[in-house]
CSV table of C-alpha atoms in Angstrom, one decimal:
chain,number,residue,atom,x,y,z
A,17,LEU,CA,2.7,6.6,19.5
A,18,PRO,CA,4.9,4.6,21.8
A,19,ASN,CA,3.8,3.9,25.4
A,20,GLY,CA,7.4,4.0,26.6
A,21,GLU,CA,10.1,6.6,26.0
A,22,TRP,CA,9.8,8.9,23.0
A,23,SER,CA,12.2,8.4,20.2
A,24,PRO,CA,15.0,11.1,20.2
A,25,ASP,CA,14.0,12.3,16.8
A,26,ILE,CA,10.2,12.3,17.2
A,27,ASN,CA,10.3,16.1,17.1
A,28,GLU,CA,11.4,15.7,13.4
A,29,PHE,CA,8.2,13.9,12.4
A,30,LYS,CA,6.4,15.8,9.6
A,31,LEU,CA,3.4,13.6,9.1
A,32,LEU,CA,1.5,12.1,12.0
A,33,VAL,CA,-1.1,9.3,11.5
A,34,PRO,CA,-2.3,8.0,14.9
A,35,ASN,CA,-4.0,4.7,15.2
A,36,ALA,CA,-7.5,5.2,13.8
A,37,LEU,CA,-9.0,3.1,16.6
A,38,ASP,CA,-7.2,4.8,19.5
A,39,GLU,CA,-10.2,6.4,21.2
A,40,VAL,CA,-8.4,6.5,24.6
A,41,MET,CA,-5.1,8.4,24.8
A,42,SER,CA,-2.9,9.6,27.6
A,43,ILE,CA,-2.6,13.3,28.2
A,44,ARG,CA,1.1,12.8,27.5
A,45,ASN,CA,0.4,11.6,24.0
A,46,ILE,CA,-2.3,14.2,23.4
A,47,ASP,CA,0.1,17.0,24.5
A,48,LYS,CA,2.9,15.6,22.3
A,49,LEU,CA,0.7,15.4,19.2
A,50,ASP,CA,-0.5,19.0,19.9
A,51,GLU,CA,3.1,20.2,20.3
A,52,LEU,CA,4.3,18.5,17.1
A,53,VAL,CA,1.4,19.9,15.0
A,54,ARG,CA,1.7,23.4,16.4
A,55,ASN,CA,5.5,23.3,15.5
A,56,GLY,CA,4.6,22.5,11.9
A,57,ALA,CA,3.7,18.8,11.5
A,58,LYS,CA,0.7,17.7,9.5
A,59,MET,CA,-1.7,15.1,11.0
A,60,VAL,CA,-4.4,12.9,9.6
A,61,VAL,CA,-6.8,11.8,12.2
A,62,PRO,CA,-10.4,10.4,12.6
A,63,ALA,CA,-12.4,12.6,15.0
A,64,SER,CA,-12.8,9.8,17.5
A,65,VAL,CA,-9.1,9.4,18.1
A,66,GLY,CA,-8.2,10.9,21.5
A,67,ARG,CA,-11.9,11.2,22.3
A,68,TYR,CA,-11.2,10.1,25.9
A,69,CYS,CA,-8.3,10.7,28.2
A,70,PRO,CA,-7.9,9.0,31.6
A,71,GLU,CA,-6.4,12.2,33.1
A,72,ALA,CA,-9.3,14.3,31.8
A,73,LYS,CA,-12.2,12.6,33.5
A,74,GLY,CA,-15.6,13.4,32.1
A,75,GLN,CA,-14.3,15.2,29.1
A,76,GLU,CA,-14.8,14.1,25.5
A,77,PHE,CA,-12.8,14.8,22.3
A,78,VAL,CA,-9.8,15.8,24.3
A,79,LEU,CA,-7.4,15.7,21.4
A,80,LEU,CA,-9.6,17.8,19.1
A,81,ARG,CA,-10.2,20.4,21.8
A,82,LYS,CA,-6.5,20.6,22.5
A,83,LEU,CA,-5.9,21.3,18.8
A,84,GLY,CA,-8.6,24.0,18.8
A,85,ILE,CA,-11.0,21.9,16.7
A,86,ASP,CA,-14.7,22.0,17.6
A,87,PRO,CA,-15.9,18.5,18.5
A,88,PRO,CA,-18.7,16.9,16.4
A,89,LYS,CA,-22.3,17.5,17.1
A,90,GLY,CA,-24.7,14.5,17.2
A,91,THR,CA,-24.3,10.8,17.7
A,92,TYR,CA,-21.7,8.4,16.2
A,93,ASN,CA,-23.7,6.5,13.6
A,94,LEU,CA,-22.7,2.8,13.3
A,95,ARG,CA,-25.2,2.0,10.6
A,96,GLY,CA,-24.9,2.0,6.8
A,97,ILE,CA,-23.4,-0.5,4.3
A,98,ASN,CA,-22.3,1.9,1.5
A,99,VAL,CA,-21.4,5.2,3.3
A,100,LYS,CA,-19.6,7.5,1.0
A,101,ALA,CA,-18.4,11.1,1.0
A,102,LYS,CA,-17.8,13.4,-1.9
A,103,VAL,CA,-15.1,16.0,-2.1
A,104,VAL,CA,-16.9,19.4,-2.4
A,105,LYS,CA,-14.1,21.9,-2.4
A,106,LYS,CA,-11.0,22.3,-4.4
A,107,ASN,CA,-8.0,21.5,-2.3
A,108,ARG,CA,-4.4,20.3,-2.6
A,109,ILE,CA,-5.2,16.8,-1.2
A,110,PHE,CA,-8.1,15.3,-3.1
A,111,LYS,CA,-9.6,16.0,-6.5
A,112,LYS,CA,-13.0,17.8,-6.3
A,113,GLY,CA,-15.8,15.3,-7.0
A,114,ARG,CA,-13.9,12.3,-5.8
A,115,LYS,CA,-15.8,9.8,-3.6
A,116,PHE,CA,-14.4,7.7,-0.8
A,117,ALA,CA,-15.9,5.2,1.5
A,118,PHE,CA,-16.3,5.1,5.3
A,119,TYR,CA,-16.6,1.9,7.3
A,120,THR,CA,-19.4,1.1,9.8
A,121,THR,CA,-20.1,-1.6,12.4
A,122,GLU,CA,-23.1,-2.6,10.3
A,123,LYS,CA,-20.8,-3.2,7.3
A,124,GLN,CA,-18.3,-5.1,9.6
A,125,LYS,CA,-21.2,-7.4,10.6
A,126,VAL,CA,-22.3,-8.1,7.0
A,127,GLU,CA,-18.7,-8.7,5.8
A,128,SER,CA,-17.8,-11.0,8.7
A,129,GLN,CA,-20.7,-13.3,7.7
A,130,GLY,CA,-20.1,-13.0,3.9
A,131,GLU,CA,-18.7,-15.6,1.6
A,132,GLU,CA,-15.5,-13.6,1.0
A,133,VAL,CA,-14.5,-13.6,4.6
A,134,ALA,CA,-16.1,-17.0,5.6
A,135,THR,CA,-13.7,-19.0,3.5
A,136,THR,CA,-10.6,-19.9,5.6
A,137,SER,CA,-8.1,-18.7,3.0
A,138,LYS,CA,-9.7,-15.3,2.5
A,139,PHE,CA,-10.4,-14.8,6.2
A,140,TRP,CA,-6.7,-14.2,6.9
A,141,LYS,CA,-6.6,-11.4,4.4
A,142,TRP,CA,-9.6,-9.5,5.8
A,143,PRO,CA,-8.2,-6.5,7.7
A,144,TYR,CA,-10.7,-6.5,10.5
A,145,ARG,CA,-10.4,-10.2,11.5
A,146,TRP,CA,-8.8,-9.4,14.8
A,147,ILE,CA,-11.5,-6.9,16.0
A,148,PRO,CA,-14.7,-8.2,17.5
A,149,ILE,CA,-18.0,-6.6,16.4
A,150,SER,CA,-17.8,-3.3,18.3
A,151,ASN,CA,-18.7,0.3,18.2
A,152,TYR,CA,-15.4,1.4,16.6
A,153,PHE,CA,-16.6,1.8,13.1
A,154,GLY,CA,-18.9,4.7,12.2
A,155,TYR,CA,-19.3,8.3,11.3
A,156,PHE,CA,-20.8,11.5,12.7
A,157,SER,CA,-23.8,11.7,10.5
A,158,GLU,CA,-25.4,14.8,12.1
A,159,ASN,CA,-22.3,17.0,12.2
A,160,LYS,CA,-23.2,19.7,9.6
A,161,SER,CA,-20.5,22.3,10.4
A,162,THR,CA,-16.9,22.6,11.7
A,163,ASN,CA,-14.5,25.4,12.5
A,164,GLY,CA,-12.1,24.3,9.7
A,165,GLN,CA,-12.3,24.2,5.9
A,166,VAL,CA,-14.8,21.6,4.8
A,167,ILE,CA,-13.3,19.4,2.1
A,168,ALA,CA,-15.9,16.6,1.8
A,169,ARG,CA,-19.4,15.9,2.9
A,170,PHE,CA,-21.6,12.8,3.3
A,171,SER,CA,-24.7,12.6,1.1
A,172,ASN,CA,-26.9,14.2,3.8
A,173,GLY,CA,-24.6,17.2,4.0
A,174,ALA,CA,-22.7,16.3,7.2
A,175,VAL,CA,-19.0,17.0,7.2
A,176,ALA,CA,-16.9,14.0,6.2
A,177,MET,CA,-13.5,15.6,6.0
A,178,SER,CA,-12.1,19.0,7.1
A,179,LEU,CA,-8.7,20.8,7.2
A,180,HIS,CA,-7.7,22.8,10.3
A,181,LYS,CA,-4.8,25.0,11.1
A,182,ALA,CA,-3.1,24.6,14.5
A,183,GLY,CA,-0.1,26.8,15.1
A,184,ARG,CA,2.2,26.2,12.1
A,185,GLY,CA,0.7,22.8,11.3
A,186,GLU,CA,-2.4,21.4,9.9
A,187,VAL,CA,-4.8,18.6,10.8
A,188,LEU,CA,-7.0,16.7,8.3
A,189,VAL,CA,-9.9,15.4,10.3
A,190,LEU,CA,-12.0,12.5,9.1
A,191,TRP,CA,-15.4,12.6,10.7
A,192,GLY,CA,-15.7,8.8,10.7
A,193,THR,CA,-13.7,5.7,10.1
A,194,PRO,CA,-12.3,5.5,6.6
A,195,ASP,CA,-12.7,2.2,4.7
A,196,TYR,CA,-9.2,0.9,4.0
A,197,LYS,CA,-10.3,-1.7,1.5
A,198,PRO,CA,-9.1,-2.6,-1.0
A,199,GLU,CA,-5.8,-2.3,0.6
């Protein structure tokens, strides 16, 4: 979402995909996302997006709460090299049984030191080259339930993906950072 003035036709947006690393969001952006979804837009969002808000001091998961989605329980796990989730319920988005990967800080550390990224020519193609090793990448490995429809779970049974209604719209929540590779 822009930091300046809103586009005149932003209210016509039907699919919202906020920046997956945008943990801190202004109340203005949180309110606008909530308004758009409640008016019928669909949104795909990792649970950590909008976790903090400068105007909501001391509160966490401000965006999720605004949308009526229960925040995750447990810690944000940064470990794991091959974290995958499996679609467990028939839905109109993903085929049941499909597996997809999540990205962790531990995987980022391993990749950044690997041969594929170490060579100069391939380094520039690695999507995370501009991000220092940080706590951005992970998943909520202890969150076993949610107040939406569970679509996918991690191997330990924790919720990996869920679908939530908010007004006339829907929110697909990823309970971790999806792995965007291969692009």
